[in-house]
mmCIF file of C-alpha atoms in Angstrom:
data_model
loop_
_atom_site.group_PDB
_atom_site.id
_atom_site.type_symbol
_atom_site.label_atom_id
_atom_site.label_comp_id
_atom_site.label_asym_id
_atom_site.label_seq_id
_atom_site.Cartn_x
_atom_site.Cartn_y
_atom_site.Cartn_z
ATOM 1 C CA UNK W 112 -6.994 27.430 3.507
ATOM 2 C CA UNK W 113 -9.720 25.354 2.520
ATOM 3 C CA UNK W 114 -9.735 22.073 0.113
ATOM 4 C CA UNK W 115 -11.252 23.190 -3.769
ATOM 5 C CA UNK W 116 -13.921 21.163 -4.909
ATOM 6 C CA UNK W 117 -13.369 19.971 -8.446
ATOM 7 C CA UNK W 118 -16.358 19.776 -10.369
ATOM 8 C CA UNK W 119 -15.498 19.475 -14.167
ATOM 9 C CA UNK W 120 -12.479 18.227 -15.544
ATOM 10 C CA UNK W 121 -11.749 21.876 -17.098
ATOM 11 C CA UNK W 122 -11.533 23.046 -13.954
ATOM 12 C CA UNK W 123 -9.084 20.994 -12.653
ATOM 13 C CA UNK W 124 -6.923 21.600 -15.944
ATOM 14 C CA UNK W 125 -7.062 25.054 -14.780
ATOM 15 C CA UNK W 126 -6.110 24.576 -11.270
ATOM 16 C CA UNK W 127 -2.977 22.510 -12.531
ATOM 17 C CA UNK W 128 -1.775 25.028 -14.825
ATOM 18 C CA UNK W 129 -1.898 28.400 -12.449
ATOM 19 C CA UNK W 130 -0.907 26.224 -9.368
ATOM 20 C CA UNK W 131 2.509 25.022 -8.988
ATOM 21 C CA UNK W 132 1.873 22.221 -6.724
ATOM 22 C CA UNK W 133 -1.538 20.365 -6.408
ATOM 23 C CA UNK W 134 -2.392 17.742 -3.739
ATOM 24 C CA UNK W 135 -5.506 15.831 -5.349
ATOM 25 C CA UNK W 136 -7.830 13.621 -3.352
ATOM 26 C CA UNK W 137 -10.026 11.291 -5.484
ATOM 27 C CA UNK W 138 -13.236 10.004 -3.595
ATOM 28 C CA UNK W 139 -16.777 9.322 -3.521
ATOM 29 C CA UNK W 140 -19.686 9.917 -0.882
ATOM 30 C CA UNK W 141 -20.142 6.431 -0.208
ATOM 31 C CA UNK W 142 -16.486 4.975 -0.029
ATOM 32 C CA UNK W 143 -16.321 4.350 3.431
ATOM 33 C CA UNK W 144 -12.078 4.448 3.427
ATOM 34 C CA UNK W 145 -12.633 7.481 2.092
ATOM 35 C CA UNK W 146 -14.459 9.129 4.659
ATOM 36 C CA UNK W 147 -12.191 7.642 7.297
ATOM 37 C CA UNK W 148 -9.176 9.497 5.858
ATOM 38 C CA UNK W 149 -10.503 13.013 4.757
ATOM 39 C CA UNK W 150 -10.055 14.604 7.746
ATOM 40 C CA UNK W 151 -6.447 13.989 7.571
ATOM 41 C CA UNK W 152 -6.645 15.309 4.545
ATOM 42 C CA UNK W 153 -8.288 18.438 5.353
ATOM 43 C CA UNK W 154 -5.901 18.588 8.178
ATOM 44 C CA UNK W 155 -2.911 18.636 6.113
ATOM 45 C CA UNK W 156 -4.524 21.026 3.653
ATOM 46 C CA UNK W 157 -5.439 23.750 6.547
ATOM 47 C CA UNK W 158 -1.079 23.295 7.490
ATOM 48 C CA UNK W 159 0.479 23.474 4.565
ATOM 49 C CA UNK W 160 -1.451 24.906 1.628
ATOM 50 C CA UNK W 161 0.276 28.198 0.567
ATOM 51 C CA UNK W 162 -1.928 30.615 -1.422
ATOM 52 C CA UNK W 163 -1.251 30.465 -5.012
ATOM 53 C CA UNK W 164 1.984 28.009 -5.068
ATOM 54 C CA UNK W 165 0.920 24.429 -3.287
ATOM 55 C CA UNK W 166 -3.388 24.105 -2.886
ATOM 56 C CA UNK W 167 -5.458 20.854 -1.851
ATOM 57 C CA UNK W 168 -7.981 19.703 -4.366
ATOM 58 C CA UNK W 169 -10.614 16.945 -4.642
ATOM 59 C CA UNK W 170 -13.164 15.510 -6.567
ATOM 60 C CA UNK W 171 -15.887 12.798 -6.583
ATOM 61 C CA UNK W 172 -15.252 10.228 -9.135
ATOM 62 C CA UNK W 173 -19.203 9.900 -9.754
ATOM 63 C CA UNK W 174 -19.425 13.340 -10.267
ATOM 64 C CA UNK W 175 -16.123 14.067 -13.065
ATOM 65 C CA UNK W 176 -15.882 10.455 -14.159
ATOM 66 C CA UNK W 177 -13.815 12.117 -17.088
ATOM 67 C CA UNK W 178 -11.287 13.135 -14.797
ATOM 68 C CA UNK W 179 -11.549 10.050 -12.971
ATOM 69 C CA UNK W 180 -10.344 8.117 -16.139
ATOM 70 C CA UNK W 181 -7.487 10.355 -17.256
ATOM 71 C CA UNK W 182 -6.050 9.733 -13.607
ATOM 72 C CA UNK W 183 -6.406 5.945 -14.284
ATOM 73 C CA UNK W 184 -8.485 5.908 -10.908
ATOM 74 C CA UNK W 185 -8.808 1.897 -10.324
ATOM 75 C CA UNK W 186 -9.548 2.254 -6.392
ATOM 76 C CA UNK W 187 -10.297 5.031 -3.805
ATOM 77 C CA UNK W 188 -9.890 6.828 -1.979
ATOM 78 C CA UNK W 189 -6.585 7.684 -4.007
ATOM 79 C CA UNK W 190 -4.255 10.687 -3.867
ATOM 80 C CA UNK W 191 -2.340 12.529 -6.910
ATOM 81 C CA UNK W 192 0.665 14.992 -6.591
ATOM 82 C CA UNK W 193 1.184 17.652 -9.383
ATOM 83 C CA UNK W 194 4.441 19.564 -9.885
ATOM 84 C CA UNK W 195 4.369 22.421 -12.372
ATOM 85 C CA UNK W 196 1.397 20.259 -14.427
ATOM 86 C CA UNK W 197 3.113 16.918 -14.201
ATOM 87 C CA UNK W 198 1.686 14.151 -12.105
ATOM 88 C CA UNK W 199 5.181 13.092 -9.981
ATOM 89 C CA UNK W 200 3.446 10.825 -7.686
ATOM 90 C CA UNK W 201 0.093 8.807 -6.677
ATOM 91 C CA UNK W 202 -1.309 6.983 -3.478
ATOM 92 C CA UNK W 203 -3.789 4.747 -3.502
ATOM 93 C CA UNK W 204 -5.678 3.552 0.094
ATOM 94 C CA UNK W 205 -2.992 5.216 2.021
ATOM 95 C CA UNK W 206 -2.571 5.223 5.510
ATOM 96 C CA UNK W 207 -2.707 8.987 7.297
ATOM 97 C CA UNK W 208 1.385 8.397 7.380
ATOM 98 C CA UNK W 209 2.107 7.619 4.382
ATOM 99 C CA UNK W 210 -0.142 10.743 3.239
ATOM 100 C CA UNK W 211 1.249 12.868 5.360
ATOM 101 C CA UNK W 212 4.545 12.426 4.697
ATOM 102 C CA UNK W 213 4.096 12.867 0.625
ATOM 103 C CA UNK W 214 2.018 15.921 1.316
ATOM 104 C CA UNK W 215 4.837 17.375 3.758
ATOM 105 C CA UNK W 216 7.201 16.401 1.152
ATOM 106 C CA UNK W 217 5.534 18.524 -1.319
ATOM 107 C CA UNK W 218 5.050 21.256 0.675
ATOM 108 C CA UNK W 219 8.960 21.665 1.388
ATOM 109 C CA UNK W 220 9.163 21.730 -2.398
ATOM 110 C CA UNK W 221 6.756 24.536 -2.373
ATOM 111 C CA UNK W 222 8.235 26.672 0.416
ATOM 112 C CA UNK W 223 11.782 26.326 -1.433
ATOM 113 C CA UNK W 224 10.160 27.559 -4.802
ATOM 114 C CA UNK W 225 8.375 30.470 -3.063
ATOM 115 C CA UNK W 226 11.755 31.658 -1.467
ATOM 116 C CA UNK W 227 13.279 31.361 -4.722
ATOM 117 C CA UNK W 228 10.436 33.136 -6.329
ATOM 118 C CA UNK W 229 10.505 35.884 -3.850
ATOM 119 C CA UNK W 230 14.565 36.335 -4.424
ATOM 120 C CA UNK W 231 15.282 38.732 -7.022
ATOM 121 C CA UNK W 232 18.962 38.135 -6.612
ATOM 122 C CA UNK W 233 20.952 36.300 -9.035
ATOM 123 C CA UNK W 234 24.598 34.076 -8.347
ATOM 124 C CA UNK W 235 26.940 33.190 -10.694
ATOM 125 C CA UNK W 236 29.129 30.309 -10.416
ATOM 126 C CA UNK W 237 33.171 31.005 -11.971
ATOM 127 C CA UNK W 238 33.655 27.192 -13.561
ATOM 128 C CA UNK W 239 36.143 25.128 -10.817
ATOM 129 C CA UNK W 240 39.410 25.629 -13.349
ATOM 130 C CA UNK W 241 39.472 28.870 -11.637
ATOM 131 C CA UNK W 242 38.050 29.164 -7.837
ATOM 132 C CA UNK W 243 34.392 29.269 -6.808
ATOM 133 C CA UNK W 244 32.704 31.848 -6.300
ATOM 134 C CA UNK W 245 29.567 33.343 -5.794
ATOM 135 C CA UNK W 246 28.836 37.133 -6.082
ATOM 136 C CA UNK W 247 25.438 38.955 -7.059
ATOM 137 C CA UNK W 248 25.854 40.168 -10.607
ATOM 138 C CA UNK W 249 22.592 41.010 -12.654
ATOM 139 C CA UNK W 250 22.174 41.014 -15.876
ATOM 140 C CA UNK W 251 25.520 39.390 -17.960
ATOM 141 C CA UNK W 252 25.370 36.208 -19.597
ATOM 142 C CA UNK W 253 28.844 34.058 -20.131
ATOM 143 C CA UNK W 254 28.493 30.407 -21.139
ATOM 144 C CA UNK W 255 30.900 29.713 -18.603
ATOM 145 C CA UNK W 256 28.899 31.287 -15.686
ATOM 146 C CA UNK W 257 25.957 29.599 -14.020
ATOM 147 C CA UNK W 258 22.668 31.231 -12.787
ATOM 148 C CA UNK W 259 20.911 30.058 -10.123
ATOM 149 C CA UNK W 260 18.096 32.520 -8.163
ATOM 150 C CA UNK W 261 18.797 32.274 -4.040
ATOM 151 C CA UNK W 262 16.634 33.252 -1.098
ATOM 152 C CA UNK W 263 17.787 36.474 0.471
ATOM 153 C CA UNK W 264 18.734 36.302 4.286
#
């Protein structure tokens, strides 16, 4: 999957709300760091994106200064991590390790929430006065019952 190019800040709004999990790179043509550690970016993007749950963005911070600003970009190249529309995380000047392992990080996060998303299988939890156990029951709701959605096997 390839990297989306940001080009107004609307767009990138969008991208954050339909997309559970954004990897954003900010840059600019002439940043010199920055063209030293795009290809690890596009490398990570072509592994790990997942259509429609984790994607790879970036942006030039001439081009969407706007954007630039509401990130509080101070320094590039830097890096942004979005969970369900909340920033959780930043990088700035990273080296390829450090980026990869935030960007693996996220994509395990991403892979979980898929499986769960894929599930249509319910647990419930009986509280621990009583033993534990799990069954598949849809439907019922009992304050004293737990729901939690599980990957099937």
């Amino acid at each position: 999957m390839s990297i989306v190019d940001i080009k107004t800040k609307a767009q990138f709004d969008e991208l954050v709300q339909k997309t559970p999990y954004v990897a954003l790179q900010a840059h600019a043509v002439w940043c010199g760091p920055c063209k030293a550690i795009s290809p690890f970016f596009t490398k990570f993007a072509t592994a790990l994106a997942l259509p429609e749950k984790y994607t790879f963005a970036r942006f030039d911070t001439d081009e969407v200064p706007d954007l630039a600003f509401e990130l509080g970009v101070r320094s590039i190249p830097a890096f942004f991590f979005f969970e369900k529309g909340d920033k959780t995380a930043d990088l700035t000047a990273p080296k390829p390790p450090a980026l990869q392992k935030v960007v693996e990080d996220l994509s395990t996060k991403a892979k979980a929430a898929d499986a769960r998303s894929l599930s249509g299988e319910w647990t419930r939890t009986i509280p621990a006065t009583r033993r534990t156990k799990t069954c598949n029951i849809p439907g019922a709701s009992n304050g004293r019952i737990e729901q939690r959605r599980v990957a099937r096997s």
